[in-house]
PDB file of C-alpha atoms in Angstrom:
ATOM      1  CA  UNK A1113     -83.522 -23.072  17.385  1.00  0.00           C
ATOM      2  CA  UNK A1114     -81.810 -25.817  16.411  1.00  0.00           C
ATOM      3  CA  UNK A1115     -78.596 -27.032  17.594  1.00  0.00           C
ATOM      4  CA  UNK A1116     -75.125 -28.388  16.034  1.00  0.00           C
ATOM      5  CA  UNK A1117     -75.703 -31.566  13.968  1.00  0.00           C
ATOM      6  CA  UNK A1118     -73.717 -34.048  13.169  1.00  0.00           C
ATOM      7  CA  UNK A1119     -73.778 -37.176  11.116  1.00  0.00           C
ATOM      8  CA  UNK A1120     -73.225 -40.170  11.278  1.00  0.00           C
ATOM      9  CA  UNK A1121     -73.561 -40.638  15.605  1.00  0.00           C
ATOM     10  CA  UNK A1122     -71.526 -43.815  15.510  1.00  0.00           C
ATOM     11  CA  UNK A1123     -68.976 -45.467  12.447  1.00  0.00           C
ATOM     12  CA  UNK A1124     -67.086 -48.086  12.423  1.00  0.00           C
ATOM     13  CA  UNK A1125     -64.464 -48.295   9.289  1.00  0.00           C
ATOM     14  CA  UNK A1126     -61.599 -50.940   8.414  1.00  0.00           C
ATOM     15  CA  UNK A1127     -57.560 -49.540   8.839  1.00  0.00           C
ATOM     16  CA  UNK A1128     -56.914 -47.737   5.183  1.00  0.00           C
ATOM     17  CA  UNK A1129     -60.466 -46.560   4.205  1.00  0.00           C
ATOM     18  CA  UNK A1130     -61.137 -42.816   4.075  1.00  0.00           C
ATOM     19  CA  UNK A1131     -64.197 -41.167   6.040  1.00  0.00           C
ATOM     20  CA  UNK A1132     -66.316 -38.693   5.815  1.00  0.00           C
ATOM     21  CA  UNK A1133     -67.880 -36.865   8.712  1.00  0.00           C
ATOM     22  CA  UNK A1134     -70.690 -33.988   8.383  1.00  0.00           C
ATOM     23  CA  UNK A1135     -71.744 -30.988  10.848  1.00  0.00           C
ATOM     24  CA  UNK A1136     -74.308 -28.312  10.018  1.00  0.00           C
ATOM     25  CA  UNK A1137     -74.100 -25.118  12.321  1.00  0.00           C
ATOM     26  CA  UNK A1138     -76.699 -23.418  14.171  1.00  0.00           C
ATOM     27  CA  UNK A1139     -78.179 -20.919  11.908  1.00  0.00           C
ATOM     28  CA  UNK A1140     -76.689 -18.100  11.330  1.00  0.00           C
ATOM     29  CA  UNK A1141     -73.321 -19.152  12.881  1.00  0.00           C
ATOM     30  CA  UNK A1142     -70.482 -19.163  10.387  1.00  0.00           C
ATOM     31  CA  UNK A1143     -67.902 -20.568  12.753  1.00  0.00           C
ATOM     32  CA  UNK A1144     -67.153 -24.170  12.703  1.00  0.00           C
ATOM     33  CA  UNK A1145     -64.220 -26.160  14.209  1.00  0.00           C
ATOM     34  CA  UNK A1146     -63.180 -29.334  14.727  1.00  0.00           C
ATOM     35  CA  UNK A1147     -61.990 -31.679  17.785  1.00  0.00           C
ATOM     36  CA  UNK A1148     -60.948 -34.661  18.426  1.00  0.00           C
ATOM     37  CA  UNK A1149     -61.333 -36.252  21.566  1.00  0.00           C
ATOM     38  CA  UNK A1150     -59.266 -39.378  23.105  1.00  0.00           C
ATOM     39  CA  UNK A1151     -59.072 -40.685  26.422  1.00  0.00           C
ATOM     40  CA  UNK A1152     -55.040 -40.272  26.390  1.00  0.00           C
ATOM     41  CA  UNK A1153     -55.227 -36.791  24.667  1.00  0.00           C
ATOM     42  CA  UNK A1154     -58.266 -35.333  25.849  1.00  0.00           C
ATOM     43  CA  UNK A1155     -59.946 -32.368  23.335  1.00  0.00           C
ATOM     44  CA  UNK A1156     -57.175 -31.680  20.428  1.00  0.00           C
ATOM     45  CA  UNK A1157     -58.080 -29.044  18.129  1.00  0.00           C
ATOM     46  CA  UNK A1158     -58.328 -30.077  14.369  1.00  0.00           C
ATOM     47  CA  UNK A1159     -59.207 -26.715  12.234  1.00  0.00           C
ATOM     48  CA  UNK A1160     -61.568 -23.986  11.865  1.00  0.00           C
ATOM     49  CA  UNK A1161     -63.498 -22.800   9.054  1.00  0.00           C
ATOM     50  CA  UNK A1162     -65.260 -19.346   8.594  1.00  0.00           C
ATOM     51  CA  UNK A1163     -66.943 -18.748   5.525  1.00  0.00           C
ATOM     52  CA  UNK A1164     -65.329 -20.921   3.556  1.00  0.00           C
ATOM     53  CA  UNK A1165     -62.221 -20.211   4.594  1.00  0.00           C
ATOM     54  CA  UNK A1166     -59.761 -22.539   6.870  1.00  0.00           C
ATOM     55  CA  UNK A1167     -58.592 -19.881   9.297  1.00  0.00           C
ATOM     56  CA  UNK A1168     -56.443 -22.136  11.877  1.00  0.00           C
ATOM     57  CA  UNK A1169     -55.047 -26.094  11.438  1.00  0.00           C
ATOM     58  CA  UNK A1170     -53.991 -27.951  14.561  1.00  0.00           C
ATOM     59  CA  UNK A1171     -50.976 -30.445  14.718  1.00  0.00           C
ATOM     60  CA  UNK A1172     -52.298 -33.093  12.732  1.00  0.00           C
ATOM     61  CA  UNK A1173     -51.228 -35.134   9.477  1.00  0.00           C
ATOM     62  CA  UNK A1174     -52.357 -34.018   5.989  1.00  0.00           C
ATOM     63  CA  UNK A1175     -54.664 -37.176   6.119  1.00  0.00           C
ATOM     64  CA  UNK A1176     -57.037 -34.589   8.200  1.00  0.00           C
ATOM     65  CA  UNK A1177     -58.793 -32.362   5.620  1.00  0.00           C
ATOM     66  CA  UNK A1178     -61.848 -30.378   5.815  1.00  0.00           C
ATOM     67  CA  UNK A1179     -63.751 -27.961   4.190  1.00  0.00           C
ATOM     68  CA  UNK A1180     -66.703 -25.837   4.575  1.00  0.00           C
ATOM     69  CA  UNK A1181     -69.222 -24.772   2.402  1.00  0.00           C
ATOM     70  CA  UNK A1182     -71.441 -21.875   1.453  1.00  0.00           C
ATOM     71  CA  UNK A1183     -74.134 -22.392   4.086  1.00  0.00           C
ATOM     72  CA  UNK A1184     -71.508 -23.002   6.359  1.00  0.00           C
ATOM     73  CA  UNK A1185     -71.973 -26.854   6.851  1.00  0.00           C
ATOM     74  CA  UNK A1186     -69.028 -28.282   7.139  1.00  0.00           C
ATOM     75  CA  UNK A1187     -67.274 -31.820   6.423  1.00  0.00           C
ATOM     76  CA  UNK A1188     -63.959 -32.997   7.818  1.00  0.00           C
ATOM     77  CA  UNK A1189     -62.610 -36.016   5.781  1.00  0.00           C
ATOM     78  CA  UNK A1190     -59.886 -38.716   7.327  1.00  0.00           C
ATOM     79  CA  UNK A1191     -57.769 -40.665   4.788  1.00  0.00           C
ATOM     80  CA  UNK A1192     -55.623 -43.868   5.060  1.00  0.00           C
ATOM     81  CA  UNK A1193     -57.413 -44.694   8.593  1.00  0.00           C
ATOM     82  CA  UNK A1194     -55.354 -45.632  11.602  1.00  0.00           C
ATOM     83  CA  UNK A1195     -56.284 -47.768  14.795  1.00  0.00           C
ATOM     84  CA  UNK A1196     -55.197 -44.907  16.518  1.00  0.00           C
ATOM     85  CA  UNK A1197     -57.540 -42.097  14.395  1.00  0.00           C
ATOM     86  CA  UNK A1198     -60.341 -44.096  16.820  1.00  0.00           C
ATOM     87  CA  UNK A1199     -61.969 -40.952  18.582  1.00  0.00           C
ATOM     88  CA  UNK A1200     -64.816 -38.887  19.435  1.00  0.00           C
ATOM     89  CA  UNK A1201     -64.866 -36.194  16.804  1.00  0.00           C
ATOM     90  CA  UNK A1202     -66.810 -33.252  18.106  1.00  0.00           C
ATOM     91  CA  UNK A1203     -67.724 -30.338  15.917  1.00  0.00           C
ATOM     92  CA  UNK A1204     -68.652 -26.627  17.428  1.00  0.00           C
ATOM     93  CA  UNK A1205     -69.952 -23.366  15.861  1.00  0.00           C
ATOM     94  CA  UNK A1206     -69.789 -20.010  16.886  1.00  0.00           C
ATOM     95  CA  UNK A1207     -71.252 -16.724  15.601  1.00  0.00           C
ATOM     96  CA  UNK A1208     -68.186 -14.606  15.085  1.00  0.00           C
ATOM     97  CA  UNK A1209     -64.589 -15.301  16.708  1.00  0.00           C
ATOM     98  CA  UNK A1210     -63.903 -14.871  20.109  1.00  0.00           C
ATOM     99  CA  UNK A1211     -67.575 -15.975  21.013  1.00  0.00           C
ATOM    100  CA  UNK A1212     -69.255 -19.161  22.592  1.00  0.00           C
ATOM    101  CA  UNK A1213     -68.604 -21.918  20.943  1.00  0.00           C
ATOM    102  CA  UNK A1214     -71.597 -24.586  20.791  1.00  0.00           C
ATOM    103  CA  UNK A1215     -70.854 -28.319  20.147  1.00  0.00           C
ATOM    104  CA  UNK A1216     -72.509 -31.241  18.467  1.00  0.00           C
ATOM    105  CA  UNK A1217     -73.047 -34.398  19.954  1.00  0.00           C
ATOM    106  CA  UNK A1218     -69.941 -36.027  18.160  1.00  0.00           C
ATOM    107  CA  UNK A1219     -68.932 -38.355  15.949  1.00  0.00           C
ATOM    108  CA  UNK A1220     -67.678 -42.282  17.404  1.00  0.00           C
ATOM    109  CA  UNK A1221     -65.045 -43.493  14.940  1.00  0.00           C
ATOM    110  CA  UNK A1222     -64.021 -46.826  15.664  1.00  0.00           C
ATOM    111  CA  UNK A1223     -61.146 -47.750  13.396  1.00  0.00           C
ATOM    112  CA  UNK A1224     -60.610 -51.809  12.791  1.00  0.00           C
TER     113      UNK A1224
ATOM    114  CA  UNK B1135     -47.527 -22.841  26.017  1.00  0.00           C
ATOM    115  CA  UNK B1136     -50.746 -22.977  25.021  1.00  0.00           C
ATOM    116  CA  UNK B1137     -51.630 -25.872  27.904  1.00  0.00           C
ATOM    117  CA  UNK B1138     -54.133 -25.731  29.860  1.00  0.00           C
ATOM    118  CA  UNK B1139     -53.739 -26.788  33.371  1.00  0.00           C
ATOM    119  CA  UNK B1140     -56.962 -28.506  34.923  1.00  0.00           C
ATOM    120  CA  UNK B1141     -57.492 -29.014  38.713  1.00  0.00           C
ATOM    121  CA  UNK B1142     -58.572 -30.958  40.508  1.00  0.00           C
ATOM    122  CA  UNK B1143     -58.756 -34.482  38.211  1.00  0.00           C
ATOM    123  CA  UNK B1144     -61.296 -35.672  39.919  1.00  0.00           C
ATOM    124  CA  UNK B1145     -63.752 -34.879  43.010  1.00  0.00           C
ATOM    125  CA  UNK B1146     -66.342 -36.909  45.184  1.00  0.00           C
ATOM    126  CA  UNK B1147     -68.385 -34.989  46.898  1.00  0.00           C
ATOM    127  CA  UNK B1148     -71.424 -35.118  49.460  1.00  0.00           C
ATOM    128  CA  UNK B1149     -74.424 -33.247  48.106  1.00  0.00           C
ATOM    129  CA  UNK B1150     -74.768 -29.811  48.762  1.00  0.00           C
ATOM    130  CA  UNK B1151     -71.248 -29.325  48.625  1.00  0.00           C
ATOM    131  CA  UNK B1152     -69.971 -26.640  47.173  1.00  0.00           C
ATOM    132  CA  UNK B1153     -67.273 -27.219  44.385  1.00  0.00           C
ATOM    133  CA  UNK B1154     -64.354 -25.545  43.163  1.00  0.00           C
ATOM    134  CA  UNK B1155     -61.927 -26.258  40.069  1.00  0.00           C
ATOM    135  CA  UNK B1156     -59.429 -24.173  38.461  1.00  0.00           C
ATOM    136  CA  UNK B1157     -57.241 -23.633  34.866  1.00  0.00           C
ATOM    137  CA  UNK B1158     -54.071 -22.146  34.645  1.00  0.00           C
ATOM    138  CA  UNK B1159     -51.719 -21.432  31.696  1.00  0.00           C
ATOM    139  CA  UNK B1160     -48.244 -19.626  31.662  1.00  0.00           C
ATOM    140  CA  UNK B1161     -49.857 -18.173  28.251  1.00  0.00           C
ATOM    141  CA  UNK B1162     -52.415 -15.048  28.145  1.00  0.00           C
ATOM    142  CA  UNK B1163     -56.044 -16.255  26.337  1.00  0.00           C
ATOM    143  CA  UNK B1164     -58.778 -13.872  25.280  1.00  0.00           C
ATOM    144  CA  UNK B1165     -61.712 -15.518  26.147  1.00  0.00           C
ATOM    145  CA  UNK B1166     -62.375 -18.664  28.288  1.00  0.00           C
ATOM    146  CA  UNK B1167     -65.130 -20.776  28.686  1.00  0.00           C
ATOM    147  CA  UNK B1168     -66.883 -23.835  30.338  1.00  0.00           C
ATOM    148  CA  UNK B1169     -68.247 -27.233  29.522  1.00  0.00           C
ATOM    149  CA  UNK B1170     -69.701 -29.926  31.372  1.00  0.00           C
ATOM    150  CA  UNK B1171     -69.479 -33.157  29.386  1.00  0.00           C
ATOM    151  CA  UNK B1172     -71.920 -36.426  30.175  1.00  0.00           C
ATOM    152  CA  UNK B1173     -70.966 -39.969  28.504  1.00  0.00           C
ATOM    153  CA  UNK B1174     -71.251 -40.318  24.843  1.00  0.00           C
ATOM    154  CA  UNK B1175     -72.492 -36.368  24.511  1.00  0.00           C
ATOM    155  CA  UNK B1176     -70.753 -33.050  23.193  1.00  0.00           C
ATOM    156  CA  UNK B1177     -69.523 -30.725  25.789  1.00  0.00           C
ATOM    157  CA  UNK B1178     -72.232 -28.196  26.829  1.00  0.00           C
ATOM    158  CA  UNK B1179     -71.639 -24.604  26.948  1.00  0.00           C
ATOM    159  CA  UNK B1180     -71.923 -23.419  30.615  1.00  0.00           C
ATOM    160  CA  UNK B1181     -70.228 -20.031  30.990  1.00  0.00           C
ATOM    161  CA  UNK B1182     -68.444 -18.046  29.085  1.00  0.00           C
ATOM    162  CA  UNK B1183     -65.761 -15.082  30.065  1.00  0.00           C
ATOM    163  CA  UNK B1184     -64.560 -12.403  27.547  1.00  0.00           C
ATOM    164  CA  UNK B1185     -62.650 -10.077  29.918  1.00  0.00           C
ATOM    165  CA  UNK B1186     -59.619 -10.317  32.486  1.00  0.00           C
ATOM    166  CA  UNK B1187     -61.304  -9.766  35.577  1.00  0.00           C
ATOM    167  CA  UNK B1188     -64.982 -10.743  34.749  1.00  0.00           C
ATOM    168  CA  UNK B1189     -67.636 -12.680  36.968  1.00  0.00           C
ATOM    169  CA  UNK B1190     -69.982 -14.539  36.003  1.00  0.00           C
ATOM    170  CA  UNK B1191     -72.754 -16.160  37.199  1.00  0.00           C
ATOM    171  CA  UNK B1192     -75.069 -19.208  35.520  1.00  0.00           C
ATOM    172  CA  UNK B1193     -77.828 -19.876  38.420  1.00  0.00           C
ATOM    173  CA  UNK B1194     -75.754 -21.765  41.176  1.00  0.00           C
ATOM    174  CA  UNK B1195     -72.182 -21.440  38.904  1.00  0.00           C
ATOM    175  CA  UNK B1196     -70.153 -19.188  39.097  1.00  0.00           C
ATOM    176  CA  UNK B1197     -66.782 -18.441  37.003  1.00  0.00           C
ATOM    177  CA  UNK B1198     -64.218 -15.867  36.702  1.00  0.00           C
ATOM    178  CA  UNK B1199     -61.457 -14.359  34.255  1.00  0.00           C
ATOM    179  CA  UNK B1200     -58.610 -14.394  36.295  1.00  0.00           C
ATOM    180  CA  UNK B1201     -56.945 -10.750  36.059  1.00  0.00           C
ATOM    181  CA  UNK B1202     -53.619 -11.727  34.113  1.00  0.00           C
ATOM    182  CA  UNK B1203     -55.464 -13.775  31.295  1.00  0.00           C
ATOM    183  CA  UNK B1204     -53.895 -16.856  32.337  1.00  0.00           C
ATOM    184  CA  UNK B1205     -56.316 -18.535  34.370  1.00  0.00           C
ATOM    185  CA  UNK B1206     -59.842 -19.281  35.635  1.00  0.00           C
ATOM    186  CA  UNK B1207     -62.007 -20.978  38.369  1.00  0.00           C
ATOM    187  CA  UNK B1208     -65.532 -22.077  38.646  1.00  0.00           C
ATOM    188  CA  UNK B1209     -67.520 -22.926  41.293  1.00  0.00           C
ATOM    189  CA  UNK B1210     -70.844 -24.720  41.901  1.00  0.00           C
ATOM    190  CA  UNK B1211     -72.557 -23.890  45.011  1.00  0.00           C
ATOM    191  CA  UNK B1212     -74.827 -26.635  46.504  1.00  0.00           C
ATOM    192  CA  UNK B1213     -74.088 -29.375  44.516  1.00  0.00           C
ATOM    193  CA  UNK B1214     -76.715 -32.253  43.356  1.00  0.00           C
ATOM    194  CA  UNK B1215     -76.550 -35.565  41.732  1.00  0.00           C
ATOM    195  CA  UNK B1216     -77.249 -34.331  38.165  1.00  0.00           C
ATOM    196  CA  UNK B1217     -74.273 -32.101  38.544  1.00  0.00           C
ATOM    197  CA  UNK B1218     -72.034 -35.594  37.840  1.00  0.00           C
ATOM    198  CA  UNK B1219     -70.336 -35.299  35.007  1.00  0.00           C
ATOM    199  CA  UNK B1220     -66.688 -33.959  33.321  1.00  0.00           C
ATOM    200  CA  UNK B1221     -66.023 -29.921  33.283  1.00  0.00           C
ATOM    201  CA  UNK B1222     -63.711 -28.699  30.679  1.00  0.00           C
ATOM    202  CA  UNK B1223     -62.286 -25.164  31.180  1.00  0.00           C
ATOM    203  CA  UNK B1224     -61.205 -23.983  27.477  1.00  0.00           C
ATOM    204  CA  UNK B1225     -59.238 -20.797  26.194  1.00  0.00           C
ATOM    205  CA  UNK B1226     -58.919 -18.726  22.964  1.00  0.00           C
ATOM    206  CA  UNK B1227     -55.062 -17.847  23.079  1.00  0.00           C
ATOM    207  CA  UNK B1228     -53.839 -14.783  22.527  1.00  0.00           C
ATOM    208  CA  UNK B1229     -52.892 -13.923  18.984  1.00  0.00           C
ATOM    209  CA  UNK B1230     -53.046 -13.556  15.511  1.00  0.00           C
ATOM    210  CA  UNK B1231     -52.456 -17.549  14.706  1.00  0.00           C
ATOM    211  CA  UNK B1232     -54.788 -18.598  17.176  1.00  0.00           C
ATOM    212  CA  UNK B1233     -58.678 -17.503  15.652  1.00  0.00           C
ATOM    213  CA  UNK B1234     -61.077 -19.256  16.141  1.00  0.00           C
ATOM    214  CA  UNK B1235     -58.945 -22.095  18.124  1.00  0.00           C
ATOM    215  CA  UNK B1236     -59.839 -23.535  21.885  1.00  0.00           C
ATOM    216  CA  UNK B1237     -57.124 -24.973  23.745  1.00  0.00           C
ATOM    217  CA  UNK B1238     -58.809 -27.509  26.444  1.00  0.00           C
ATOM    218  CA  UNK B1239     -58.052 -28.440  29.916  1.00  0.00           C
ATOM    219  CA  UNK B1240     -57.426 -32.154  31.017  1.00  0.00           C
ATOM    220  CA  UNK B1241     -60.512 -32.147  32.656  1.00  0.00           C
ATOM    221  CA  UNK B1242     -62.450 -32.328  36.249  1.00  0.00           C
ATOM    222  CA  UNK B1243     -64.573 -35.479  37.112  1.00  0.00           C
ATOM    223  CA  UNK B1244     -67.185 -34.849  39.766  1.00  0.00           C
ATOM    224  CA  UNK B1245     -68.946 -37.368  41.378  1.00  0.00           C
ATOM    225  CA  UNK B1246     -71.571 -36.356  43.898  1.00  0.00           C
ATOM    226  CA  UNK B1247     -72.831 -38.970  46.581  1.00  0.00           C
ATOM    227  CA  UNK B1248     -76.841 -37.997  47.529  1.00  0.00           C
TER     228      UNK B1248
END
């Protein structure tokens, strides 16, 4: 079965744009959170959505948004870019809560 | 808090070692889990723990819940060179605010000289 996708691998963006970043679950899963990943931070966690619904938000601005739709595919979007919003963002899905959580190969945002 | 505290940072090690790292936390989690991470990938599941006290075994790893919910080790037994890479140890806190969030360790390097 397939695994967590996400798209685009790599994306480089100019300071002040907006992205867009996609994951599709592993079937049936109806899980999906968000990381970001920084060599001086390590693995912070972003949100969570299940079915539909954001369930948890971690400590980041309001320029961070996601949602999550009715197949459970989910999209995180990142307004006003910073140099410092340059990251591996990592995307994971689970079944249920409080079970193994299976991630994507990432996102590379590079942010000129 | 919710940290996570990873050791050791880093390891080189002879193969067919046998490895050891650890996670502690002065907070209780509900369910912990591991990852190896290679360059440029996602982290891959490795083991996962749902109850204080559980042992688990994933051909030659093996992890455990520690029994006050606030830590965990895993070990590899004979290491090789494919087992280069990061480990992550993560946790689901305990509590109503936390669903469906993973708090991550800092991280283990291992290196592992043939």
């Amino acid at each position: 079965k397939a695994g967590v996708t996400q798209t685009p691998r790599y994306l480089i963006k100019t300071r002040g744009q907006q992205v867009t970043l996609s994951c599709s679950p592993i079937s049936g899963h109806r899980s999906v959170s968000w990381y970001q990943q920084t060599p001086g931070q390590g693995l912070q966690f972003l949100f969570e959505y299940f079915s539909e619904t954001q369930r948890n938000k971690g400590n980041f601005p309001g320029r961070f948004s996601g949602r999550q739709f009715s197949n459970s595919r989910s999209e995180m979007n990142v307004s006003t870019l910073e140099l410092g919003d340059s990251a591996l963002y990592l995307c994971a899905s689970s079944r249920e809560t409080n079970t193994e959580a299976f991630f994507g190969q990432g996102t590379r945002l590079t942010v000129v | 808090g919710q940290q996570l505290n990873q050791s050791p940072q880093s390891m080189f090690i002879q193969e067919g070692e046998d490895v050891s790292m650890n996670c502690t936390s002065s907070s209780i989690f509900n369910t912990w889990l591991w990852y190896k991470q290679d360059p440029g990938e996602g982290p891959v599941l490795l083991i996962a723990l749902y109850k204080a006290g559980e042992l688990t075994s994933n051909g030659r790893l093996t992890a455990q819940f520690g029994i006050t919910r606030k830590d965990s080790f895993l070990n590899i037994s004979a290491s090789i060179p494919s087992d280069v890479g990061i480990y992550f140890c993560a946790g689901e806190p305990n509590g109503s605010g936390n669903t469906g969030k993973l708090i991550f360790g800092q991280g283990t390097t291992l290196q592992v000289k043939p």
